[in-house]
Structures are given as C-alpha cells and as structure tokens.
XYZ file of C-alpha atoms in Angstrom:
592
model
C 0.000 0.000 0.000
C 2.793 2.382 0.918
C 4.514 1.770 -2.414
C 1.438 2.666 -4.455
C 0.780 5.795 -2.401
C 4.418 6.745 -2.612
C 4.480 6.278 -6.386
C 1.618 8.777 -6.622
C 3.418 11.279 -4.420
C 6.711 10.877 -6.268
C 5.208 12.568 -9.302
C 6.235 15.596 -7.208
C 6.259 18.701 -9.347
C 5.114 17.096 -12.602
C 1.479 18.051 -12.107
C -0.051 14.675 -12.976
C -2.843 13.444 -10.723
C -4.995 10.360 -10.833
C -8.561 10.873 -11.937
C -10.887 11.982 -9.171
C -8.109 13.161 -6.857
C -7.749 16.855 -6.006
C -4.084 17.499 -5.282
C -1.892 20.546 -4.807
C 1.849 20.581 -5.477
C 3.113 24.072 -4.789
C 2.108 24.403 -1.116
C 4.563 21.701 0.022
C 6.794 21.101 -3.034
C 5.381 17.565 -2.861
C 2.010 16.467 -4.159
C -0.521 16.287 -1.289
C -4.327 15.980 -1.153
C -6.075 19.346 -1.268
C -7.689 18.708 2.127
C -4.184 18.489 3.664
C -3.154 21.957 2.426
C -3.079 24.460 5.279
C -2.226 27.568 3.227
C -4.644 29.919 1.506
C -4.555 28.726 -2.104
C -6.395 28.686 -5.419
C -6.191 26.306 -8.363
C -7.421 27.374 -11.797
C -7.594 24.434 -14.198
C -7.228 24.467 -17.954
C -10.856 23.372 -18.173
C -11.948 26.462 -16.220
C -9.756 28.708 -18.374
C -11.534 27.395 -21.462
C -14.970 27.498 -19.819
C -14.690 31.223 -19.065
C -12.886 32.128 -22.282
C -9.854 33.595 -20.478
C -7.088 34.620 -22.873
C -4.180 35.898 -20.727
C -2.560 35.178 -17.381
C -3.863 38.537 -16.140
C -7.409 37.512 -17.137
C -7.045 34.356 -15.060
C -5.505 35.899 -11.956
C -7.759 38.927 -11.628
C -10.602 36.567 -10.708
C -8.596 34.973 -7.870
C -9.473 36.315 -4.418
C -6.751 38.570 -3.014
C -5.182 39.288 -6.426
C -5.542 42.625 -8.255
C -4.335 43.833 -11.642
C -2.865 47.069 -12.955
C -2.183 47.584 -16.653
C -0.791 50.410 -18.806
C -3.334 49.916 -21.564
C -4.649 46.971 -23.566
C -3.215 43.599 -24.654
C 0.572 43.377 -24.469
C 1.022 46.543 -22.383
C 2.989 46.492 -19.123
C 0.961 44.583 -16.521
C 1.467 44.447 -12.749
C -0.036 42.156 -10.121
C -0.789 42.729 -6.458
C -1.268 39.723 -4.181
C -2.547 40.369 -0.647
C -1.772 44.026 -1.387
C 1.904 43.342 -2.186
C 3.406 44.126 -5.630
C 4.707 41.951 -8.464
C 8.275 41.988 -7.126
C 7.033 40.055 -4.078
C 5.401 37.297 -6.146
C 7.505 34.374 -7.365
C 6.273 33.035 -10.720
C 7.295 29.560 -11.856
C 6.699 27.120 -14.693
C 6.719 23.526 -13.437
C 8.535 24.669 -10.292
C 11.244 26.637 -12.157
C 11.360 30.449 -11.667
C 10.612 32.629 -14.704
C 11.261 36.369 -14.489
C 13.258 39.075 -16.221
C 16.354 40.310 -14.321
C 16.580 43.391 -16.592
C 13.349 44.955 -15.276
C 13.918 47.523 -12.505
C 12.556 45.213 -9.792
C 13.427 41.911 -11.477
C 9.782 40.988 -12.049
C 7.939 38.661 -14.416
C 6.736 40.112 -17.721
C 3.117 39.089 -17.131
C 1.980 40.653 -20.401
C 4.066 38.098 -22.314
C 2.925 34.975 -20.462
C 0.364 33.023 -22.465
C -2.004 30.127 -21.862
C -1.061 27.942 -24.824
C 0.121 24.868 -22.890
C -1.357 25.177 -19.400
C -2.859 22.287 -17.471
C -3.513 24.396 -14.384
C -2.264 27.359 -12.359
C -1.672 26.995 -8.620
C -1.627 30.153 -6.500
C -0.277 29.834 -2.943
C -0.748 33.016 -0.913
C 1.316 34.264 2.005
C 5.088 34.190 2.695
C 6.702 31.118 1.147
C 10.362 32.024 1.595
C 11.096 28.846 3.581
C 10.263 26.683 0.553
C 11.087 28.932 -2.401
C 13.575 31.554 -1.245
C 13.806 35.074 -2.652
C 10.742 36.922 -4.036
C 8.053 34.678 -2.460
C 6.963 37.314 0.107
C 3.360 37.595 -1.099
C 3.122 34.077 -2.482
C 3.859 31.812 -5.422
C 2.223 31.326 -8.823
C 3.109 27.966 -10.380
C 2.110 27.407 -14.012
C 1.912 23.663 -14.660
C 2.040 22.459 -18.243
C -0.101 19.793 -19.888
C 0.621 16.072 -19.761
C -1.858 14.584 -22.266
C -3.892 11.556 -21.250
C -4.755 10.551 -24.846
C -3.691 11.277 -28.404
C -5.423 14.097 -30.258
C -5.044 16.883 -32.809
C -6.845 20.196 -32.375
C -7.197 23.376 -34.407
C -8.891 26.576 -33.246
C -9.429 29.989 -34.766
C -10.842 33.193 -33.282
C -11.633 36.699 -34.541
C -13.153 39.793 -33.013
C -13.040 43.496 -32.282
C -9.887 45.580 -32.841
C -9.002 43.347 -35.825
C -8.080 40.587 -33.412
C -7.189 37.150 -34.795
C -5.842 34.060 -33.071
C -5.034 30.629 -34.477
C -3.827 27.663 -32.481
C -2.737 24.191 -33.527
C -1.996 21.537 -30.938
C -1.398 17.829 -30.987
C -0.385 15.001 -28.706
C 0.724 11.427 -29.129
C 0.508 9.151 -26.104
C 3.126 6.396 -26.276
C 3.550 3.187 -24.334
C 6.141 4.709 -21.992
C 5.572 8.425 -22.437
C 4.103 11.181 -24.587
C 4.946 13.868 -27.140
C 2.946 17.070 -27.566
C 3.197 20.439 -29.280
C 1.289 23.713 -29.401
C 1.638 26.576 -31.869
C -0.202 29.877 -31.347
C -0.390 32.910 -33.629
C -2.025 36.052 -32.212
C -2.388 39.596 -33.497
C -4.577 42.592 -32.744
C -4.601 46.187 -33.987
C -5.552 47.162 -30.450
C -6.527 50.634 -29.288
C -4.602 53.597 -27.944
C -2.856 52.561 -24.715
C -3.118 56.116 -23.356
C -5.849 58.737 -23.166
C -5.770 62.539 -23.154
C -4.951 62.651 -19.413
C -1.545 61.081 -20.047
C 1.649 63.007 -20.834
C 2.429 60.189 -23.322
C -0.881 60.405 -25.177
C -0.912 59.418 -28.859
C -4.294 58.831 -30.527
C -3.032 55.937 -32.686
C -3.832 52.280 -32.082
C -1.230 50.247 -30.197
C -1.120 46.766 -31.651
C 0.150 43.515 -30.181
C 1.250 40.358 -31.928
C 3.162 37.183 -31.058
C 3.878 33.606 -32.088
C 4.501 30.807 -29.576
C 5.774 27.293 -30.184
C 5.746 24.889 -27.234
C 7.017 21.300 -27.302
C 6.575 18.926 -24.321
C 7.666 15.342 -23.765
C 7.677 12.625 -21.126
C 9.397 9.261 -20.981
C 9.603 6.458 -18.423
C 12.729 4.387 -19.256
C 12.180 2.239 -16.160
C 9.422 1.728 -13.641
C 11.311 3.690 -11.012
C 12.331 6.647 -13.220
C 10.323 9.292 -15.045
C 11.771 12.017 -17.298
C 9.946 15.034 -18.730
C 10.734 18.375 -20.284
C 9.552 21.435 -22.176
C 10.893 23.689 -24.883
C 9.170 27.011 -25.567
C 10.071 29.664 -28.141
C 8.098 32.902 -28.306
C 8.515 36.073 -30.352
C 6.415 39.162 -30.825
C 6.114 42.925 -30.549
C 3.877 45.543 -28.977
C 3.307 49.226 -29.796
C 3.155 51.703 -26.928
C 3.080 55.419 -26.187
C 6.181 57.068 -24.729
C 7.518 60.616 -24.959
C 9.678 61.709 -26.804
C 9.288 58.658 -29.044
C 6.414 58.363 -31.510
C 5.167 54.993 -32.720
C 7.366 53.322 -30.104
C 7.610 49.548 -30.193
C 9.114 46.785 -28.093
C 10.137 43.495 -29.684
C 10.230 40.466 -27.415
C 11.800 37.016 -27.662
C 11.694 34.243 -25.079
C 13.443 30.885 -24.934
C 12.525 28.528 -22.082
C 13.503 24.923 -21.501
C 13.362 22.621 -18.504
C 14.244 19.038 -17.656
C 12.829 16.984 -14.788
C 13.765 13.575 -13.449
C 11.652 11.872 -10.756
C 12.954 8.652 -9.254
C 11.453 6.162 -6.794
C 14.558 4.758 -5.122
C 12.853 2.633 -2.441
C 9.358 2.164 -1.036
C 9.997 5.218 1.146
C 12.641 7.305 -0.591
C 12.391 9.323 -3.760
C 14.395 11.977 -5.525
C 13.458 14.807 -7.881
C 15.814 16.837 -10.056
C 14.837 20.021 -11.916
C 16.974 22.104 -14.259
C 15.778 25.071 -16.314
C 16.953 27.941 -18.484
C 14.866 31.050 -19.244
C 16.075 33.851 -21.548
C 14.068 36.987 -22.353
C 15.156 39.657 -24.867
C 13.438 43.025 -25.159
C 14.464 45.414 -27.944
C 13.157 48.864 -26.946
C 13.762 52.448 -28.123
C 16.282 52.646 -25.274
C 18.277 49.621 -26.402
C 18.481 45.846 -25.952
C 17.660 44.225 -22.606
C 18.572 40.571 -22.125
C 17.733 38.675 -18.933
C 18.729 35.080 -18.193
C 17.671 32.898 -15.245
C 19.150 29.440 -14.733
C 17.834 27.158 -12.017
C 18.775 23.809 -10.526
C 17.016 21.879 -7.741
C 17.753 18.521 -6.124
C 15.016 17.381 -3.755
C 14.767 14.059 -1.908
C 11.623 13.036 -0.031
C 11.398 10.352 2.645
C 8.109 8.937 3.942
C 8.136 8.043 7.638
C 4.521 6.839 7.352
C 1.869 6.972 4.636
C 0.941 10.543 5.698
C 4.197 11.886 7.136
C 7.178 12.873 5.051
C 10.424 14.786 5.331
C 11.700 16.629 2.296
C 14.331 19.225 1.581
C 17.206 19.720 -0.748
C 19.424 22.264 -2.429
C 18.604 24.932 -5.010
C 20.793 27.094 -7.199
C 19.520 30.167 -9.047
C 21.687 32.267 -11.344
C 20.558 35.493 -12.963
C 22.252 37.624 -15.600
C 21.213 40.970 -17.010
C 22.371 43.055 -19.904
C 21.107 46.638 -20.019
C 23.351 49.735 -20.027
C 25.848 47.452 -18.326
C 26.163 43.719 -17.642
C 25.582 42.248 -14.194
C 25.063 38.854 -12.601
C 24.346 37.245 -9.248
C 23.572 33.801 -7.881
C 21.643 32.375 -4.958
C 22.558 29.096 -3.247
C 19.950 27.568 -0.957
C 19.207 24.590 1.282
C 15.848 23.845 2.902
C 14.163 21.258 5.108
C 10.438 20.538 5.525
C 8.386 18.194 7.726
C 4.744 17.481 6.877
C 2.344 15.214 8.758
C -1.369 14.388 8.806
C -2.847 12.437 11.705
C -6.432 12.088 12.999
C -7.628 15.062 10.944
C -4.739 17.262 12.063
C -2.205 18.487 9.496
C 1.008 20.352 10.307
C 3.950 21.635 8.279
C 7.228 23.186 9.395
C 10.017 24.392 7.105
C 13.294 26.282 7.362
C 15.626 27.575 4.649
C 19.027 29.204 4.358
C 19.889 31.313 1.299
C 23.340 32.655 0.412
C 23.341 35.530 -2.085
C 26.558 36.335 -3.925
C 26.095 40.110 -3.547
C 24.704 40.764 -0.049
C 25.144 37.626 2.078
C 22.849 35.151 3.793
C 19.216 35.022 4.881
C 17.257 32.477 6.943
C 13.496 32.054 6.551
C 10.994 29.682 8.117
C 7.326 28.712 8.022
C 4.862 26.840 10.220
C 1.279 25.971 9.367
C -1.444 23.769 10.800
C -4.973 22.703 10.025
C -7.709 20.525 11.426
C -10.440 18.830 9.387
C -13.619 17.873 11.213
C -15.040 15.364 8.727
C -18.599 14.975 10.131
C -19.357 18.627 9.302
C -16.808 19.154 6.520
C -15.156 21.980 8.447
C -11.437 22.775 8.169
C -9.635 25.287 10.369
C -6.205 26.457 9.220
C -3.477 28.937 10.076
C 0.036 29.758 8.896
C 2.943 32.005 9.840
C 6.058 32.584 7.785
C 8.894 34.885 6.870
C 10.298 35.899 3.528
C 12.811 38.083 1.782
C 13.540 39.620 -1.585
C 17.087 40.058 -2.835
C 17.752 43.425 -4.532
C 17.446 43.182 -8.300
C 20.486 43.537 -10.531
C 19.096 46.854 -11.759
C 18.761 48.131 -8.183
C 22.224 46.888 -7.217
C 23.645 48.638 -10.278
C 22.480 51.906 -8.682
C 23.507 51.067 -5.107
C 25.781 48.142 -4.169
C 25.015 48.686 -0.452
C 21.350 47.664 -0.661
C 20.029 45.142 1.865
C 17.378 42.516 1.228
C 13.723 43.359 1.799
C 12.359 41.199 4.641
C 8.865 40.222 5.724
C 6.679 38.258 8.054
C 3.066 37.332 7.546
C 0.295 35.197 8.922
C -3.191 34.102 8.019
C -6.051 32.195 9.603
C -9.117 30.784 7.949
C -11.982 28.353 7.810
C -13.221 26.201 4.921
C -16.755 24.854 5.105
C -18.269 22.313 2.747
C -21.976 22.665 1.893
C -23.010 19.080 1.050
C -26.616 19.689 0.026
C -25.437 22.250 -2.555
C -22.230 20.363 -3.391
C -20.396 23.570 -2.584
C -17.808 25.203 -0.374
C -17.205 28.551 1.309
C -13.864 29.816 2.629
C -12.992 32.796 4.829
C -9.398 33.965 5.386
C -7.857 36.818 7.371
C -4.268 37.821 6.539
C -1.639 40.351 7.628
C 1.847 41.077 6.262
C 4.713 43.334 7.375
C 7.559 44.229 4.998
C 10.732 46.046 6.050
C 13.681 47.601 4.186
C 11.557 48.264 1.127
C 13.703 49.380 -1.777
C 12.498 52.558 -3.387
C 13.858 55.561 -5.252
C 13.184 58.707 -3.182
C 14.589 62.133 -3.923
C 17.759 61.784 -1.916
C 20.412 64.518 -1.608
C 19.534 65.977 -4.990
C 19.782 62.756 -7.035
C 17.593 59.740 -7.613
C 19.070 56.541 -6.189
C 17.699 53.302 -4.777
C 17.571 53.130 -0.968
C 16.252 50.808 1.764
C 14.041 53.388 3.362
C 10.470 52.242 3.565
C 8.148 49.694 5.200
C 4.612 48.511 4.489
C 1.663 46.743 6.091
C -1.102 44.934 4.258
C -4.035 43.205 5.923
C -7.509 42.149 5.012
C -10.027 39.393 4.578
C -11.151 37.165 1.726
C -14.402 35.294 1.227
C -14.830 32.849 -1.651
C -17.637 30.442 -2.397
C -19.106 28.138 -5.002
C -22.431 26.312 -4.789
C -24.524 24.298 -7.238
C -28.003 25.802 -7.402
C -29.124 23.045 -9.781
C -27.447 19.963 -11.183
C -25.857 21.921 -14.054
C -26.008 25.481 -12.710
C -23.430 26.906 -10.292
C -23.110 30.230 -8.484
C -19.578 31.390 -7.657
C -17.879 34.470 -6.314
C -15.294 36.015 -4.036
C -14.827 39.189 -2.020
C -11.601 40.838 -0.826
C -11.353 43.632 1.733
C -7.862 45.160 1.833
C -5.946 47.742 3.816
C -2.540 48.413 2.258
C -0.272 51.254 3.345
C 3.384 52.193 3.529
C 5.333 54.579 5.724
C 6.825 57.607 4.015
C 9.846 58.724 6.076
C 9.981 62.006 4.161
C 6.534 63.077 5.349
C 6.523 60.957 8.499
C 3.095 59.503 7.709
C 1.430 56.295 6.564
C -0.009 56.491 3.047
C -2.364 54.288 1.102
C -0.564 52.101 -1.443
C -1.391 52.901 -5.052
C -3.759 50.966 -7.320
C -5.019 48.571 -4.613
C -8.813 48.703 -4.207
C -10.112 48.805 -0.656
C -12.606 46.149 -1.674
C -13.271 44.083 -4.768
C -15.523 41.206 -5.713
C -16.400 38.748 -8.444
C -19.780 37.080 -8.815
C -21.054 34.862 -11.599
C -23.042 31.908 -12.884
C -22.016 29.034 -15.090
C -24.195 26.286 -16.450
C -24.588 23.568 -19.025
C -27.591 22.234 -20.930
C -26.902 19.303 -23.236
C -24.395 20.606 -25.808
C -24.696 24.251 -24.751
C -22.519 25.871 -22.042
C -22.653 29.428 -20.749
C -20.912 31.580 -18.151
C -21.561 35.154 -17.066
C -19.717 37.056 -14.359
C -19.032 40.540 -13.032
C -15.828 42.057 -11.621
C -15.856 45.105 -9.324
C -13.027 47.326 -7.987
C -13.628 50.191 -5.567
C -11.894 53.582 -5.843
C -8.082 53.488 -5.750
C -5.287 56.002 -5.336
C -2.840 56.152 -8.232
C 0.204 57.356 -6.291
C 0.384 60.721 -8.061
C -2.410 62.551 -6.266
C -4.964 61.157 -8.707
C -7.876 58.851 -7.950
C -8.993 55.928 -10.084
C -12.758 55.566 -9.991
C -14.495 52.359 -9.054
C -15.947 50.191 -11.784
C -17.914 47.041 -12.551
C -17.468 45.039 -15.738
C -19.745 42.304 -17.047
C -18.394 39.447 -19.174
C -19.757 36.243 -20.714
C -18.737 33.109 -22.585
C -20.995 30.839 -24.668
C -20.155 27.586 -26.433
C -21.966 24.928 -28.422
C -20.417 21.508 -28.991
C -21.395 19.646 -32.159
C -21.278 15.881 -32.458
C -18.430 15.680 -34.989
C -15.768 17.297 -32.716
C -16.555 20.886 -33.705
C -17.157 23.473 -30.986
C -18.400 27.016 -31.675
C -17.976 29.731 -29.081
C -18.347 33.452 -28.400
C -17.045 35.604 -25.590
C -18.148 39.071 -24.630
C -15.937 41.501 -22.730
C -17.168 44.573 -20.813
C -20.706 44.111 -22.065
C -21.934 47.415 -20.562
C -19.084 49.329 -22.263
C -17.876 50.708 -18.932
C -15.083 53.281 -19.207
C -12.521 52.756 -16.462
C -8.789 52.844 -15.753
C -6.421 50.384 -14.090
C -3.691 53.071 -14.163
C -4.210 56.828 -14.497
C -4.099 58.005 -18.109
C -4.286 54.496 -19.610
C -7.214 53.016 -21.497
C -8.901 49.652 -21.048
C -10.951 47.557 -23.443
C -14.460 48.717 -24.245
C -17.358 46.480 -25.236
C -15.996 43.712 -27.441
C -17.178 40.467 -29.012
C -14.942 37.593 -30.119
C -16.133 34.452 -31.899
C -14.291 31.270 -32.724
C -14.346 27.584 -33.469
C -12.341 24.570 -32.296
C -12.106 21.268 -34.132
C -10.674 18.168 -32.434
C -9.528 14.962 -34.132
C -9.071 11.893 -31.951
C-alpha cells in the first residue's frame, strides 16, 4: 500500500494526478491531497480557463481572491499584479517549479503581459510568505504554471476573430506512447488594439497600439524504467507591442523568449524518492532605449522520505543564477538549502520548514514557516493557520544603482476556515491575513539625485471570502470578495499612506451552467476607488463578461465571448485606457 501511495506522491512537481483526486503541489513542493493543504490557495484548471474564455494570465488571476491587476493599456502593455496588497516583485512566478522572471526589469519581475495560456494544465496560486520553501521573491506568495501532460492522443485546431481586428489561431497535438508522450502547441495572435493612453496622459498618442506574437511549445515525457520518469519542455516565443512614450512616436518593443526545462523523478525505495529540476529562461526586449537581455538558470535537487503513509520529510538544495544586460552587464547567484516536515494524523495536518539562502552580492538570509490545520469530517469543516517569513534580494538593476542595498524582509500570517456545503455540493472559505515588509527598496529624492535606498516599510491586511455552490445539477453560483488595507510609511513626510492601485474592496460574482451541448458563463468584476500614487484617484468600476459555447457531435465546438458588455469606461492606471465592449467568436475542431 505504501509503495502505491508513494508512487503517486513521487510525481512531485510534474502536475499529474490520478482521476478523481484533487491534489496541490506548490504548497509543500510535494504532491498532497487538497484537504491536507493548510495555506490559503487557489487552483485554476485548464478546463476552467476554457470554460470562461480567459485569454491571458492577467485575465485568469484577476478573478482569484486577493489578487488585483494594474495595466498600462490593452493587450501586451505592461501589466502588474498585487497579491494580498503586495506588488509583483514580491510574487515568485514559476513554470513547473522553475522560476521565470526578467532580471533586466527595474525590480526583477515577471513580464506578465508576455505569459500566455497555450500549454497550461492548471495554475496553482499559494498566498502568504513562502520564503522557507522557495527563497527570494516569495513574500506575497507563489504562482506555479503547470504544463499539460496529455492523457490521450489528439489533434486540435482553433481559430478566433473579433473586435480591434483581433485574430488568433492555435494548432496543438499530442501522441501518447507506451512509456511516455509527445505534444506540441503553436499559437499565432495579433490585434490592432486601441490607444494605450488617453488625453490625461503626458504620453498620449491617438493611434492604435497593436500587439502580436507567435509561440511554439514542445513537451515530452518518458519512463525508461518503472522507477524513473523524465519530462521536459521547450518554448520559443517572439512578438512585438506598440506603446506610447515621450519623446518617441510609434514606439515599439520586440520580445523574444526561450525557455527549456528538464525533470527527473525517481522512486529509489518504497519510502525514498528523488526529484531533479533544471531550467533555463532567456528573455530579450528590444526597446527604443536599447536591448535588454535577462537570463535565469535554475537547478534543484530534492529528496523526499516517507516516515509513514501521511508523514514525510523533504528538503534539498537549489541554485539560481541570474544575468542581465542593459546599459551594463551584471550577474548574481543564490545558493539555498531547505528542510520541511509534513504530517497528517487524525484530521490534524502540520507543516514546518526552514531555509538558508546565500546571495553572492549581499550575504545570507534564513526564513521559516509553520502551518497547521484541522479537518472535522462529520461537518466538513477545516480550520487552518500559517505564519512565515520571507525576503527579496535586490534586483540587478537596483544593485547597479547602489551596491550597499540590503534585502527586503517580511513576516506574515493568516487564519481561515473552509466549510463544505453538502446539500449544494459547494464550499465557502474565509481567510484573514496580515503582512509586514521592512527595508523596502524605493527611489526617493535623496540629496539631490535619484538613487535606490532601503528606506520604507509597508503593512497589508484584510479578509477574503470565496464560495461556489450548485443551485441546480448543471447550474453553479460562484464568487469572491476581498477587503484590503494596504499602506506604507513615508519617512519624508513621516506619515502612513495608502498604497497605489489597490482597491479597498473588490468582488467577483457569476453563474455558469450547461444544458446538453450548450454551455454558458456570465460574471461581473468590481473594484472600488483606488489612489494612483500621483495625487490622482482611479474611480471604481464594474465590468460584465460572458462566454458561450456549443459543442457539435463531430468534434466541432463554436464559441463566443463578450468583454465589458456594458461598455464601462474605467482605468487600471491613471491616463491608460482599457478595453471597451468587445465580441470575439471562434471555433475549435478536435480529431481523436
């Protein structure tokens, strides 16, 4: 029995789960049942992405409780995320457990506008400080994008067209072999777009700002022996986006991305397993200001040992190297070792982890995490709580301006309750969270020149409520609500100030249903008023969206998605436009 359970767990970070089992990988770096996860988390599956017609990573994440979006215009424009009120630089983004970000950006953040959904099985979002398991950048949480592992052979073609001269074609195929699989995806997207800025912006140009890209993604898996599984990905992406920037007219950024990873998962004994991950991510941006090239290389060796069927010890070593080429060339590396203990017994689950990171530029940092939960099965009630610390190493861009910078540090905690609603086949969750961040790196006006300094601190706290219930057999009601207080201390003025572009409250509410071959979803997203950080206020807004599909018997599916159906005019950043009312229609044909 232990061997079969262990074989399931030793899939580790590969993202494959047996049918009917809800599992989460990212919370523990080892695959565990969802009911044993004690962190605040969300999982968005590929099926849900298709069901709601979501077309970008920002589209997906803005409907996750506790996550907010800011964007400098339409598709392809610079996009920022806030998780639990903390910015993009405090969110670690990974693909199959390997970090993907651009070291040439000022804060060393992920280029969210260039992430696409062409080969995604699911996205796991773990909220709260995860430094003990993942090291630098995981102050607000972790987003892990897990790629597809096909269960059967198929070939699929889809095409879509809509407003703003938008066209998208995708071809994908998979061949399941006796001891593995091969799959590929090719996506071609282009849109004429709309003006990224409006007349309130200093950068305003009335022309349309288009966006186009091509992505090729190849995945493979092979089991040369019963105890060993190999898998990997190769992604190549290229494209360009127009944007508005003074003094340049018709400014454009060209983008190229090359990503590859290799994973080996081995079952050494009935109790001991080993996982190896290696990855390489390169991102090139050709801008009016020159060429920016960022490279991140990552290596992880992680053993796991099962003391009992529900208790394991894991840990290992990680190595992360980053290189940046901008006006100068710079590099740094991070060596890490961590240890984690996880146990589940009589409905009680507990996790403890500790990590030591050694950064080549500023020294060492120790982080830790503890979490616990209790599941009372007769009522379907789970109580959970977590406490952890985190840090963020200064980016290469920041260090280029000030070699004396220290790491940003944090602590955070959350407590919550999950309640199943059996008679509606539903669930409701409530979570309270609070985070403190010290030594924030910012660029104040300092002695007559701009330079990066550790001079600030911030507090974010709030509550989330999320729920989903089945009103009828094929009709579900879903939604979430986030109440947030996010502020930082300005030492220049000696006062606490509201952090920009974070709504005090936000919510999503919607319905999805199915009737024979027809499926439909409709949902609304609301943000309250927000400060923009420049003395301006962004007004509150509500958008209404829908997705309709009809599946024919011969493998053909027709669909339509509507965005901002009420044509609401709103801004996610002051002076930048957002999409008005738009309709997109498409078709997908699947050969099996």
